[in-house]
PDB file of C-alpha atoms in Angstrom:
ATOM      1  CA  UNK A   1      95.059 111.130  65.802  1.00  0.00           C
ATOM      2  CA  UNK A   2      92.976 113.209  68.528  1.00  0.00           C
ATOM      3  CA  UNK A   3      95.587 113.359  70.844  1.00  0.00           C
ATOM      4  CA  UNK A   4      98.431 113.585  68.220  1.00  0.00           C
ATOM      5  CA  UNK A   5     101.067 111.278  66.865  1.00  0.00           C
ATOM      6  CA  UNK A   6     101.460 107.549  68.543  1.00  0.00           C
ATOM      7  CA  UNK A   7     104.152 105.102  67.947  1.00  0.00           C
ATOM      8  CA  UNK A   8     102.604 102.788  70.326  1.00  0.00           C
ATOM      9  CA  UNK A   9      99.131 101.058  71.654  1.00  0.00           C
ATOM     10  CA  UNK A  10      98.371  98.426  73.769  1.00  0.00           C
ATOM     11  CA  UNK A  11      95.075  97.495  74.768  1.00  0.00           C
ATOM     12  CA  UNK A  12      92.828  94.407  75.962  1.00  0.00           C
ATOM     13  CA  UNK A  13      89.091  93.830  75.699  1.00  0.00           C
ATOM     14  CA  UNK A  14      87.638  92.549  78.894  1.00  0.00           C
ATOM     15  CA  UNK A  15      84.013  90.990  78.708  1.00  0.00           C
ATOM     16  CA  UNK A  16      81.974  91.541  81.729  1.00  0.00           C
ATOM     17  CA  UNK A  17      78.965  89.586  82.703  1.00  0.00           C
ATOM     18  CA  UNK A  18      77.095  92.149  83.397  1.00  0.00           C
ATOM     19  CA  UNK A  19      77.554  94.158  80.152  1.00  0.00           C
ATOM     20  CA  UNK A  20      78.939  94.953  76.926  1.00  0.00           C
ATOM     21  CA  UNK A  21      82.935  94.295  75.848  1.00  0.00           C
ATOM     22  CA  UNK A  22      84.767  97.396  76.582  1.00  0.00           C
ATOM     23  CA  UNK A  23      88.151  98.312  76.156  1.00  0.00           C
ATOM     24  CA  UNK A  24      91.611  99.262  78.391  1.00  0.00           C
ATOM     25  CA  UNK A  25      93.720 101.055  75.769  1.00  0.00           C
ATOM     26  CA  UNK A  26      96.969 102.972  76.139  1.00  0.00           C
ATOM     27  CA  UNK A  27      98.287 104.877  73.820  1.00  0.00           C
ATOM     28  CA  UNK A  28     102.700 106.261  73.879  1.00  0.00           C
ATOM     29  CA  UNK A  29     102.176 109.550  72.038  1.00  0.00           C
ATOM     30  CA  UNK A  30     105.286 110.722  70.009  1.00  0.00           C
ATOM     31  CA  UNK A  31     104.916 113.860  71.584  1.00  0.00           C
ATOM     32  CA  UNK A  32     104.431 113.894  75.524  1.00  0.00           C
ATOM     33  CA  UNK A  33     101.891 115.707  77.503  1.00  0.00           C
ATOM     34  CA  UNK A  34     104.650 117.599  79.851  1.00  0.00           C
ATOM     35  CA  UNK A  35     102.591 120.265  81.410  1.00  0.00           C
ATOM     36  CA  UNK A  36      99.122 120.505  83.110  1.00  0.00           C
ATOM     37  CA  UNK A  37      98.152 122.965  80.479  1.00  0.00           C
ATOM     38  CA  UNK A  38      98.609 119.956  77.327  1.00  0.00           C
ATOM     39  CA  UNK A  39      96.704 117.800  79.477  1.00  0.00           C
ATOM     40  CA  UNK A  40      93.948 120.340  79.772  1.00  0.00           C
ATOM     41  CA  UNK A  41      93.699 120.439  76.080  1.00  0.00           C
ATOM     42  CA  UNK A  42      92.684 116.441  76.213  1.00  0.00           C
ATOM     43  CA  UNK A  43      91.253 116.030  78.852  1.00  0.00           C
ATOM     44  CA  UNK A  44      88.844 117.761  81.345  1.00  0.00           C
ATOM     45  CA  UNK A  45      86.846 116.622  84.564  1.00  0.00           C
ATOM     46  CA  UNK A  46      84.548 119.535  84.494  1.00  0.00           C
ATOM     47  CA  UNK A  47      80.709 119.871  83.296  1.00  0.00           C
ATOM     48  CA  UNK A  48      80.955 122.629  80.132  1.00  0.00           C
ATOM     49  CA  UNK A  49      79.431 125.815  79.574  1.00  0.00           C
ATOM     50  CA  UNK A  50      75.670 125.059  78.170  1.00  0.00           C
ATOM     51  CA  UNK A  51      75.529 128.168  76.515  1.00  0.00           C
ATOM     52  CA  UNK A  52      78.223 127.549  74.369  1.00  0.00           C
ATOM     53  CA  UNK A  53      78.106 123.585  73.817  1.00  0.00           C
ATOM     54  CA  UNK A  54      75.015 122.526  75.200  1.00  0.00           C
ATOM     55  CA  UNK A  55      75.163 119.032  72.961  1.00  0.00           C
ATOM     56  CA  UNK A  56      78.567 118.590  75.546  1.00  0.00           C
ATOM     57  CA  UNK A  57      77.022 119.340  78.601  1.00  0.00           C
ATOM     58  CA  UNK A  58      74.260 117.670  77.866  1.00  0.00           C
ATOM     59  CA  UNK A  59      76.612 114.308  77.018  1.00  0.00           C
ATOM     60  CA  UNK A  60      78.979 114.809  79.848  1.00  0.00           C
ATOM     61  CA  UNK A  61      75.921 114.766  82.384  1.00  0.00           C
ATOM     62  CA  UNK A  62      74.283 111.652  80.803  1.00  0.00           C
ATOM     63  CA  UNK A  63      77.292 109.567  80.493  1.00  0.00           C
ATOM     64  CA  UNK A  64      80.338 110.688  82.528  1.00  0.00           C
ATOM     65  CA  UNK A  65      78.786 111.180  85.846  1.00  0.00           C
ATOM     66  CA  UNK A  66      79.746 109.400  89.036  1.00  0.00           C
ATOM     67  CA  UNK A  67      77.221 109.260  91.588  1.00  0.00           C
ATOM     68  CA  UNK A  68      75.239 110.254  93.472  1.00  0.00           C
ATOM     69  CA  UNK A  69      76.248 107.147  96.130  1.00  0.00           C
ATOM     70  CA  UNK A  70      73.592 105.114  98.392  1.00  0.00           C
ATOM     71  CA  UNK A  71      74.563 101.905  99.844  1.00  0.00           C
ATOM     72  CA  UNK A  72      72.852  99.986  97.001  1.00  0.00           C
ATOM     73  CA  UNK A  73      75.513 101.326  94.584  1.00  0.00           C
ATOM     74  CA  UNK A  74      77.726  98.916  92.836  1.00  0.00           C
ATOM     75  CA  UNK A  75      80.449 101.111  94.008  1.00  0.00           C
ATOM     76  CA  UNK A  76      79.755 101.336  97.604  1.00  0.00           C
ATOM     77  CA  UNK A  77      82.202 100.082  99.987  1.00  0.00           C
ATOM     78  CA  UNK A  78      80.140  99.692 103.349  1.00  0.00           C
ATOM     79  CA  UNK A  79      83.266  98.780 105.452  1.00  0.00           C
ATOM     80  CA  UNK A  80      84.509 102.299 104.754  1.00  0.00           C
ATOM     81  CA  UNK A  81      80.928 104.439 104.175  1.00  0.00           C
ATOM     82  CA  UNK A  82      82.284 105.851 100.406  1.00  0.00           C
ATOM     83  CA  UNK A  83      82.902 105.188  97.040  1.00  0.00           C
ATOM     84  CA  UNK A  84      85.351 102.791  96.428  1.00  0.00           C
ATOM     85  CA  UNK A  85      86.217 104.523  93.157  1.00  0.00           C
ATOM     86  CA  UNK A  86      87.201 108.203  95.661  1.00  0.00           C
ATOM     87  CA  UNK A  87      84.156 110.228  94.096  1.00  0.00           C
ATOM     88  CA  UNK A  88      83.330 112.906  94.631  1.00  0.00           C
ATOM     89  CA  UNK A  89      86.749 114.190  94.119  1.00  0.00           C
ATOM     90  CA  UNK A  90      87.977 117.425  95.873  1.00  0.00           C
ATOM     91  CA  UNK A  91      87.636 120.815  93.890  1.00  0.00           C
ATOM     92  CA  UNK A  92      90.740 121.548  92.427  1.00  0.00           C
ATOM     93  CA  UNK A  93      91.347 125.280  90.587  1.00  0.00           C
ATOM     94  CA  UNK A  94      94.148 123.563  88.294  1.00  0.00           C
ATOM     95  CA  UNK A  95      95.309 120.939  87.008  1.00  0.00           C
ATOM     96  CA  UNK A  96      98.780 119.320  89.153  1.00  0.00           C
ATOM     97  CA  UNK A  97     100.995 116.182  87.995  1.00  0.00           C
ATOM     98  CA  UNK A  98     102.873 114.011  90.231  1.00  0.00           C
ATOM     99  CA  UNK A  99     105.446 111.646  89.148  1.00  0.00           C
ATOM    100  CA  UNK A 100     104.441 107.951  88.902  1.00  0.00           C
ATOM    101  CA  UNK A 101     100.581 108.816  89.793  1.00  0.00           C
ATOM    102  CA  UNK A 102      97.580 110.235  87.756  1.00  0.00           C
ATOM    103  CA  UNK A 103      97.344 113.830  88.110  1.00  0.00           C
ATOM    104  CA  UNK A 104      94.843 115.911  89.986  1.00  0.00           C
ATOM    105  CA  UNK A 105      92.264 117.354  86.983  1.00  0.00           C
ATOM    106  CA  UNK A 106      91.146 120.474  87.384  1.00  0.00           C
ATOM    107  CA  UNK A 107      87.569 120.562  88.791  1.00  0.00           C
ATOM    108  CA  UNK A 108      86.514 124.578  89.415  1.00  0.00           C
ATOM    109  CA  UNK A 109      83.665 124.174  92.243  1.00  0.00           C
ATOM    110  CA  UNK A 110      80.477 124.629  90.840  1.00  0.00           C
ATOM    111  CA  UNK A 111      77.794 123.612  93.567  1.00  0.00           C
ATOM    112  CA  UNK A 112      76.326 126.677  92.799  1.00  0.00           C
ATOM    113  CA  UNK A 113      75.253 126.495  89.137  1.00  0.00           C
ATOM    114  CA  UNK A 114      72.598 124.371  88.507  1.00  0.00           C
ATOM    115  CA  UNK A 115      73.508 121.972  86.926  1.00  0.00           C
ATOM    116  CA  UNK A 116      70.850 119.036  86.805  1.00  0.00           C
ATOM    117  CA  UNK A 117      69.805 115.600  84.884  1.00  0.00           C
ATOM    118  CA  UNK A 118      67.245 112.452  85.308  1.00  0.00           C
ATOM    119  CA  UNK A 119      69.101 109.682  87.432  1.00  0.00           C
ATOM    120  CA  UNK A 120      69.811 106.634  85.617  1.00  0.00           C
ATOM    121  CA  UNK A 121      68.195 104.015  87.757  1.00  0.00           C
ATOM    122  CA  UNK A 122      65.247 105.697  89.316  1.00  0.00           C
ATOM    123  CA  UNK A 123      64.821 108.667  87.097  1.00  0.00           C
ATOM    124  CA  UNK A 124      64.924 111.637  89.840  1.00  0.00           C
ATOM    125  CA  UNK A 125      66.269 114.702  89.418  1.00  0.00           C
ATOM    126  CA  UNK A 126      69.800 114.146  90.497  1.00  0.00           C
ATOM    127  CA  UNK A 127      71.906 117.928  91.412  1.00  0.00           C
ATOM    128  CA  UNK A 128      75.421 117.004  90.083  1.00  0.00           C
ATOM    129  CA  UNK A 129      78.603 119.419  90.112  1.00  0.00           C
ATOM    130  CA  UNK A 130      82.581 119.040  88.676  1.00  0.00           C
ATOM    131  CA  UNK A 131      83.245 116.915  92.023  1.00  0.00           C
ATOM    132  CA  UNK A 132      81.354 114.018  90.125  1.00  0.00           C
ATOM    133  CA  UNK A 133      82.431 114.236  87.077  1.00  0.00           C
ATOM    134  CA  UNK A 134      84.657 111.042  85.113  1.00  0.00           C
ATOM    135  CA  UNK A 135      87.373 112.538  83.371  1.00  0.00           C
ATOM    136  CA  UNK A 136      86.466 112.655  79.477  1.00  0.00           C
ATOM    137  CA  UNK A 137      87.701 113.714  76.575  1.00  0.00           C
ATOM    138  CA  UNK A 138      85.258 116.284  74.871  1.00  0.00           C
ATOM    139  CA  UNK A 139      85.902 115.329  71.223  1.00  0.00           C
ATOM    140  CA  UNK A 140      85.732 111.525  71.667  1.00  0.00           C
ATOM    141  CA  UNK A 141      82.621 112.119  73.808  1.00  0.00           C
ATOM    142  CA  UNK A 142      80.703 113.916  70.935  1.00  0.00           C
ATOM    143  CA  UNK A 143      81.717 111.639  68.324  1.00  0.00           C
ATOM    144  CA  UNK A 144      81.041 108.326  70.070  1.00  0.00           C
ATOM    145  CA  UNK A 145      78.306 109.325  72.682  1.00  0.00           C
ATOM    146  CA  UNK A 146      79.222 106.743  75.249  1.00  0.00           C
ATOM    147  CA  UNK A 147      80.564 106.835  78.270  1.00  0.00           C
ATOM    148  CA  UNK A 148      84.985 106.889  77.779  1.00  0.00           C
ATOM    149  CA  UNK A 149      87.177 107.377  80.477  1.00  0.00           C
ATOM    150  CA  UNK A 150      90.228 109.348  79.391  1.00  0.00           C
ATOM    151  CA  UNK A 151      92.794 109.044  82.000  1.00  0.00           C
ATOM    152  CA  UNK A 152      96.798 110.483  81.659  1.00  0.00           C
ATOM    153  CA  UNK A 153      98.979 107.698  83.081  1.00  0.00           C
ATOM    154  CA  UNK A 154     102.347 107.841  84.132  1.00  0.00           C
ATOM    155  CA  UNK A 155     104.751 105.411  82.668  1.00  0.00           C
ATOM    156  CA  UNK A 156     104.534 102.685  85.559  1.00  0.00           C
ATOM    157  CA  UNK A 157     101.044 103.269  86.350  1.00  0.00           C
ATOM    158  CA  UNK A 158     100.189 102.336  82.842  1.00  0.00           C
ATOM    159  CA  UNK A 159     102.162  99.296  82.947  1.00  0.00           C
ATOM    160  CA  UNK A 160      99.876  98.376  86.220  1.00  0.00           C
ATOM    161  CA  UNK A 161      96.612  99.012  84.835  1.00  0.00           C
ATOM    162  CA  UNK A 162      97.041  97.227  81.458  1.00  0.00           C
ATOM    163  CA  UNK A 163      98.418  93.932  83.076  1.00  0.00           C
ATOM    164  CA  UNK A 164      95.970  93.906  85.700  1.00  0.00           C
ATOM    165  CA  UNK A 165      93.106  93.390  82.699  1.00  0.00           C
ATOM    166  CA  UNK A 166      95.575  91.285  80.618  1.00  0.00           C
ATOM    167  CA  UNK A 167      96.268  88.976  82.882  1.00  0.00           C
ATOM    168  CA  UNK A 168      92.252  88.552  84.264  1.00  0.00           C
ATOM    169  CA  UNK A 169      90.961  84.999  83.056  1.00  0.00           C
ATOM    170  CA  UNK A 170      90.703  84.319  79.509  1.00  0.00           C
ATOM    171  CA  UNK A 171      90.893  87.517  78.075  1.00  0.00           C
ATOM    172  CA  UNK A 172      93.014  88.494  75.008  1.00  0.00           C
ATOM    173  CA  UNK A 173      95.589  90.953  73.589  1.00  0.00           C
ATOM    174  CA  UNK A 174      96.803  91.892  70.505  1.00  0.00           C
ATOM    175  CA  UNK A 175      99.736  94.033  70.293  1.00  0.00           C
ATOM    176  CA  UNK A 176     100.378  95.579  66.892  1.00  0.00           C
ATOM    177  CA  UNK A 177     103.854  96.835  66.153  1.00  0.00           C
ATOM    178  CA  UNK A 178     104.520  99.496  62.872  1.00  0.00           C
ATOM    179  CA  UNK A 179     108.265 100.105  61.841  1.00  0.00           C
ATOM    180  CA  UNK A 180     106.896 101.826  58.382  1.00  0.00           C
ATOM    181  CA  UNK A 181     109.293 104.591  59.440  1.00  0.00           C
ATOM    182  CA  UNK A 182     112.616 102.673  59.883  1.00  0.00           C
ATOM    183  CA  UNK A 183     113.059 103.888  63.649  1.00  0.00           C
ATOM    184  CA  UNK A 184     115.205 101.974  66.176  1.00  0.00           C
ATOM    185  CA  UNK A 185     113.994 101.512  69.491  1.00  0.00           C
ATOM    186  CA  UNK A 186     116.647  99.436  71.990  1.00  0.00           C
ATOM    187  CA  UNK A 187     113.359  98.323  73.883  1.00  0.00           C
ATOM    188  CA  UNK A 188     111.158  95.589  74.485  1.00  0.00           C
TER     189      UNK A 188
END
């Protein structure tokens, strides 16, 4: 219920061999996110005020942050010289939608503000701003302190991303359908 109402979820574990089981998981809210400003209220790309949640900021550097790139990161695409996943994203005032694509988050440049934690392979210092930052959602962050990607999909980019893991070797999905309210839906 953080995001509101569902009447839908699909998801698929993948197991890596590298790491722990995670989870691809899209949820159909009842309600739709039509405007930047509802998706701003889920979802931000941007490192938080420390003075006023410095438990957040403190989470959202340790477990949401992209980079910083060298050629020995997983990431790396040497053909190209950058990230293969398009970090560091450009700044960005506000958020914008496009149809069919995931929108542009809002990422206010902050290069200026210190904002600073211990690397995760070689502990260094590591300067990071909101160019860097994996798009989160503050509530789930706090309450699970891991790192979860919370992306807004469009309806046929979700499709894409969900059967791309479903479809990857052995893995599994469970689908779990709920008519406890008597609706009709003329859909698969």
């Amino acid at each position: 219920g953080i995001f509101g109402k569902y009447f839908l979820y699909v998801y698929t574990i993948e197991f890596q061999k590298r790491g722990l089981p995670h989870v691809h998981l899209i949820v159909t809210l009842a309600r739709k996110l039509l405007t930047a400003d509802d998706i701003d209220k889920y979802i931000s790309a941007e490192i938080p005020d420390g003075t006023v949640n410095p438990r957040l900021k403190y989470k959202v550097l340790k477990h949401m942050t992209h980079g910083p790139h060298t050629k020995n990161t997983v990431c790396w695409d040497s053909v190209k010289g950058k990230c293969s996943k398009k970090f560091p994203k450009e700044f960005c005032d506000e958020t914008t939608m496009a149809a069919n694509s995931y929108p542009t988050y809002r990422r206010r440049n902050n290069v200026l503000e210190r904002n600073t934690y211990n690397g995760k392979k070689d502990g260094r210092i590591v300067n990071v701003d909101n160019s860097m930052i994996v798009p989160y959602n503050p509530r789930l962050l706090m309450m699970f302190d891991c790192h979860i990607t919370v992306e807004y999909c469009a309806p046929v980019m979700s499709y894409k991303h969900i059967h791309k893991y479903i479809t990857k070797g052995h893995d599994k999905l469970r689908v779990n359908v709920d008519d406890s309210n008597n609706a009709r839906y003329d859909e698969i």
